[in-house]
Amino acid sequence: QVQLVQSGGGSVQAGGSMRLSCEASALRGDPECMGWFRQAIGKEREGVAVITNQGLTTYTESVKGRFTISKDNRKKILYLQLNSLKPEDSAMYYCAARRALCFSPRSLITYSLDARGQGTLVNVSS
């Protein structure tokens, strides 16, 4: 599995914003799907957002309207903009890539990954 390099994250108060980045230069070619999933302490992994090679995006319901996934194809960097953060958004966030299609953010949990980031902690205080 190829290692992606993440940056960003940290601590913020509820209502705040932050941006996560994921550098995918080590990944050969253009994956069909890239995205983010998260895992909070004591909870199962949850797919957050995915973006296809064509730029189509889908989000899990709890982050719709607050999070935005995007990518810079030239620089091979994936982003996740997190706005209006809530304490329940606190988790370790991971970027991921699949050469096969993603049908939803849950695809990052259900199917195998070709690449994954090291994880970055997002802590939202109330």
PDB file of C-alpha atoms in Angstrom:
ATOM      1  CA  GLN A   1       0.000   0.000   0.000  1.00  0.00           C
ATOM      2  CA  VAL A   2       1.377   3.376  -1.037  1.00  0.00           C
ATOM      3  CA  GLN A   3       1.829   5.905   1.742  1.00  0.00           C
ATOM      4  CA  LEU A   4       0.288   9.315   1.252  1.00  0.00           C
ATOM      5  CA  VAL A   5       1.541  12.312   3.252  1.00  0.00           C
ATOM      6  CA  GLN A   6      -0.994  14.285   5.238  1.00  0.00           C
ATOM      7  CA  SER A   7      -0.769  17.711   6.838  1.00  0.00           C
ATOM      8  CA  GLY A   8      -3.120  20.005   8.683  1.00  0.00           C
ATOM      9  CA  GLY A   9      -5.395  19.184  11.569  1.00  0.00           C
ATOM     10  CA  GLY A  10      -5.064  20.176  15.194  1.00  0.00           C
ATOM     11  CA  SER A  11      -7.390  21.675  17.751  1.00  0.00           C
ATOM     12  CA  VAL A  12     -10.149  24.187  17.135  1.00  0.00           C
ATOM     13  CA  GLN A  13     -13.243  25.431  18.908  1.00  0.00           C
ATOM     14  CA  ALA A  14     -16.690  24.491  17.744  1.00  0.00           C
ATOM     15  CA  GLY A  15     -17.724  26.560  14.772  1.00  0.00           C
ATOM     16  CA  GLY A  16     -14.168  26.898  13.576  1.00  0.00           C
ATOM     17  CA  SER A  17     -12.518  25.783  10.371  1.00  0.00           C
ATOM     18  CA  MET A  18      -9.420  23.998   9.196  1.00  0.00           C
ATOM     19  CA  ARG A  19      -8.028  22.405   6.067  1.00  0.00           C
ATOM     20  CA  LEU A  20      -6.454  19.013   5.682  1.00  0.00           C
ATOM     21  CA  SER A  21      -4.046  18.253   2.862  1.00  0.00           C
ATOM     22  CA  CYS A  22      -2.872  14.982   1.405  1.00  0.00           C
ATOM     23  CA  GLU A  23       0.066  14.770  -0.948  1.00  0.00           C
ATOM     24  CA  ALA A  24      -0.166  11.917  -3.394  1.00  0.00           C
ATOM     25  CA  SER A  25       3.010  12.346  -5.434  1.00  0.00           C
ATOM     26  CA  ALA A  26       4.078   8.798  -4.581  1.00  0.00           C
ATOM     27  CA  LEU A  27       0.981   7.449  -6.268  1.00  0.00           C
ATOM     28  CA  ARG A  28       1.490   6.423  -9.899  1.00  0.00           C
ATOM     29  CA  GLY A  29      -1.107   7.586 -12.345  1.00  0.00           C
ATOM     30  CA  ASP A  30      -4.486   9.028 -11.479  1.00  0.00           C
ATOM     31  CA  PRO A  31      -6.646   6.975  -9.129  1.00  0.00           C
ATOM     32  CA  GLU A  32     -10.342   6.694  -9.918  1.00  0.00           C
ATOM     33  CA  CYS A  33     -11.236   7.737  -6.433  1.00  0.00           C
ATOM     34  CA  MET A  34      -9.664   9.696  -3.623  1.00  0.00           C
ATOM     35  CA  GLY A  35     -11.224  10.626  -0.355  1.00  0.00           C
ATOM     36  CA  TRP A  36     -11.197  10.951   3.378  1.00  0.00           C
ATOM     37  CA  PHE A  37     -12.372   8.723   6.163  1.00  0.00           C
ATOM     38  CA  ARG A  38     -12.213   9.221   9.913  1.00  0.00           C
ATOM     39  CA  GLN A  39     -12.196   7.218  13.086  1.00  0.00           C
ATOM     40  CA  ALA A  40     -13.089   8.555  16.494  1.00  0.00           C
ATOM     41  CA  ILE A  41     -12.003   6.845  19.689  1.00  0.00           C
ATOM     42  CA  GLY A  42     -14.223   3.901  20.409  1.00  0.00           C
ATOM     43  CA  LYS A  43     -16.088   4.214  17.126  1.00  0.00           C
ATOM     44  CA  GLU A  44     -15.937   2.505  13.768  1.00  0.00           C
ATOM     45  CA  ARG A  45     -14.307   4.060  10.749  1.00  0.00           C
ATOM     46  CA  GLU A  46     -16.568   6.363   8.763  1.00  0.00           C
ATOM     47  CA  GLY A  47     -16.225   7.476   5.173  1.00  0.00           C
ATOM     48  CA  VAL A  48     -16.412  11.262   5.003  1.00  0.00           C
ATOM     49  CA  ALA A  49     -16.057  12.358   1.381  1.00  0.00           C
ATOM     50  CA  VAL A  50     -14.813  11.112  -1.954  1.00  0.00           C
ATOM     51  CA  ILE A  51     -13.931  12.729  -5.263  1.00  0.00           C
ATOM     52  CA  THR A  52     -13.692  10.858  -8.538  1.00  0.00           C
ATOM     53  CA  ASN A  53     -11.124  11.297 -11.248  1.00  0.00           C
ATOM     54  CA  GLN A  54     -13.756  13.352 -13.084  1.00  0.00           C
ATOM     55  CA  GLY A  55     -14.224  15.649 -10.116  1.00  0.00           C
ATOM     56  CA  LEU A  56     -17.559  14.328  -8.886  1.00  0.00           C
ATOM     57  CA  THR A  57     -17.939  14.555  -5.128  1.00  0.00           C
ATOM     58  CA  THR A  58     -20.080  12.799  -2.560  1.00  0.00           C
ATOM     59  CA  TYR A  59     -20.281  13.285   1.194  1.00  0.00           C
ATOM     60  CA  THR A  60     -21.583  11.454   4.163  1.00  0.00           C
ATOM     61  CA  GLU A  61     -24.779  13.065   5.389  1.00  0.00           C
ATOM     62  CA  SER A  62     -23.383  14.487   8.615  1.00  0.00           C
ATOM     63  CA  VAL A  63     -20.836  16.698   6.846  1.00  0.00           C
ATOM     64  CA  LYS A  64     -22.839  17.880   3.849  1.00  0.00           C
ATOM     65  CA  GLY A  65     -22.767  21.650   3.557  1.00  0.00           C
ATOM     66  CA  ARG A  66     -19.870  21.918   6.012  1.00  0.00           C
ATOM     67  CA  PHE A  67     -16.991  19.991   4.452  1.00  0.00           C
ATOM     68  CA  THR A  68     -15.613  20.368   0.942  1.00  0.00           C
ATOM     69  CA  ILE A  69     -13.337  17.909  -0.792  1.00  0.00           C
ATOM     70  CA  SER A  70     -11.169  19.064  -3.669  1.00  0.00           C
ATOM     71  CA  LYS A  71      -7.962  18.169  -5.426  1.00  0.00           C
ATOM     72  CA  ASP A  72      -5.192  19.818  -7.367  1.00  0.00           C
ATOM     73  CA  ASN A  73      -4.438  17.373 -10.149  1.00  0.00           C
ATOM     74  CA  ARG A  74      -1.268  19.121 -11.228  1.00  0.00           C
ATOM     75  CA  LYS A  75       0.240  19.090  -7.748  1.00  0.00           C
ATOM     76  CA  LYS A  76      -1.406  15.764  -6.867  1.00  0.00           C
ATOM     77  CA  ILE A  77      -2.749  17.124  -3.605  1.00  0.00           C
ATOM     78  CA  LEU A  78      -6.089  16.255  -2.080  1.00  0.00           C
ATOM     79  CA  TYR A  79      -7.802  18.677   0.284  1.00  0.00           C
ATOM     80  CA  LEU A  80     -10.596  18.586   2.801  1.00  0.00           C
ATOM     81  CA  GLN A  81     -11.930  21.930   3.984  1.00  0.00           C
ATOM     82  CA  LEU A  82     -13.743  21.568   7.278  1.00  0.00           C
ATOM     83  CA  ASN A  83     -16.086  24.404   8.243  1.00  0.00           C
ATOM     84  CA  SER A  84     -18.614  24.847  11.057  1.00  0.00           C
ATOM     85  CA  LEU A  85     -16.847  22.136  12.996  1.00  0.00           C
ATOM     86  CA  LYS A  86     -18.672  20.314  15.754  1.00  0.00           C
ATOM     87  CA  PRO A  87     -17.288  18.326  18.690  1.00  0.00           C
ATOM     88  CA  GLU A  88     -18.616  15.160  17.059  1.00  0.00           C
ATOM     89  CA  ASP A  89     -16.261  15.797  14.125  1.00  0.00           C
ATOM     90  CA  SER A  90     -13.314  15.064  16.411  1.00  0.00           C
ATOM     91  CA  ALA A  91     -11.456  12.062  15.061  1.00  0.00           C
ATOM     92  CA  MET A  92      -8.336  10.855  13.330  1.00  0.00           C
ATOM     93  CA  TYR A  93      -8.741  11.709   9.662  1.00  0.00           C
ATOM     94  CA  TYR A  94      -7.133   9.664   6.906  1.00  0.00           C
ATOM     95  CA  CYS A  95      -6.852  10.318   3.196  1.00  0.00           C
ATOM     96  CA  ALA A  96      -7.085   7.379   0.852  1.00  0.00           C
ATOM     97  CA  ALA A  97      -7.037   6.438  -2.795  1.00  0.00           C
ATOM     98  CA  ARG A  98      -8.470   3.639  -4.882  1.00  0.00           C
ATOM     99  CA  ARG A  99      -7.683   2.764  -8.478  1.00  0.00           C
ATOM    100  CA  ALA A 100     -11.184   1.310  -8.725  1.00  0.00           C
ATOM    101  CA  LEU A 101     -14.411   3.274  -8.558  1.00  0.00           C
ATOM    102  CA  CYS A 102     -15.910   4.627  -5.361  1.00  0.00           C
ATOM    103  CA  PHE A 103     -19.683   4.600  -5.110  1.00  0.00           C
ATOM    104  CA  SER A 104     -19.862   6.611  -1.920  1.00  0.00           C
ATOM    105  CA  PRO A 105     -17.624   7.619   0.997  1.00  0.00           C
ATOM    106  CA  ARG A 106     -18.393   4.223   2.473  1.00  0.00           C
ATOM    107  CA  SER A 107     -16.440   2.670  -0.388  1.00  0.00           C
ATOM    108  CA  LEU A 108     -13.276   3.735   1.440  1.00  0.00           C
ATOM    109  CA  ILE A 109     -14.336   1.517   4.318  1.00  0.00           C
ATOM    110  CA  THR A 110     -15.877  -1.385   2.443  1.00  0.00           C
ATOM    111  CA  TYR A 111     -13.313  -1.933  -0.268  1.00  0.00           C
ATOM    112  CA  SER A 112      -9.552  -2.252  -0.329  1.00  0.00           C
ATOM    113  CA  LEU A 113      -7.380   0.828  -0.604  1.00  0.00           C
ATOM    114  CA  ASP A 114      -4.386   1.323  -2.850  1.00  0.00           C
ATOM    115  CA  ALA A 115      -2.965   4.134  -0.773  1.00  0.00           C
ATOM    116  CA  ARG A 116      -3.529   5.706   2.604  1.00  0.00           C
ATOM    117  CA  GLY A 117      -2.230   8.632   4.608  1.00  0.00           C
ATOM    118  CA  GLN A 118      -0.689   8.402   8.047  1.00  0.00           C
ATOM    119  CA  GLY A 119      -3.631  10.111   9.708  1.00  0.00           C
ATOM    120  CA  THR A 120      -4.042  13.498  11.308  1.00  0.00           C
ATOM    121  CA  LEU A 121      -5.936  14.371  14.455  1.00  0.00           C
ATOM    122  CA  VAL A 122      -8.802  16.839  14.420  1.00  0.00           C
ATOM    123  CA  ASN A 123      -9.992  17.886  17.865  1.00  0.00           C
ATOM    124  CA  VAL A 124     -13.017  20.141  18.186  1.00  0.00           C
ATOM    125  CA  SER A 125     -13.787  21.555  21.617  1.00  0.00           C
ATOM    126  CA  SER A 126     -17.165  22.862  22.672  1.00  0.00           C
TER     127      SER A 126
END
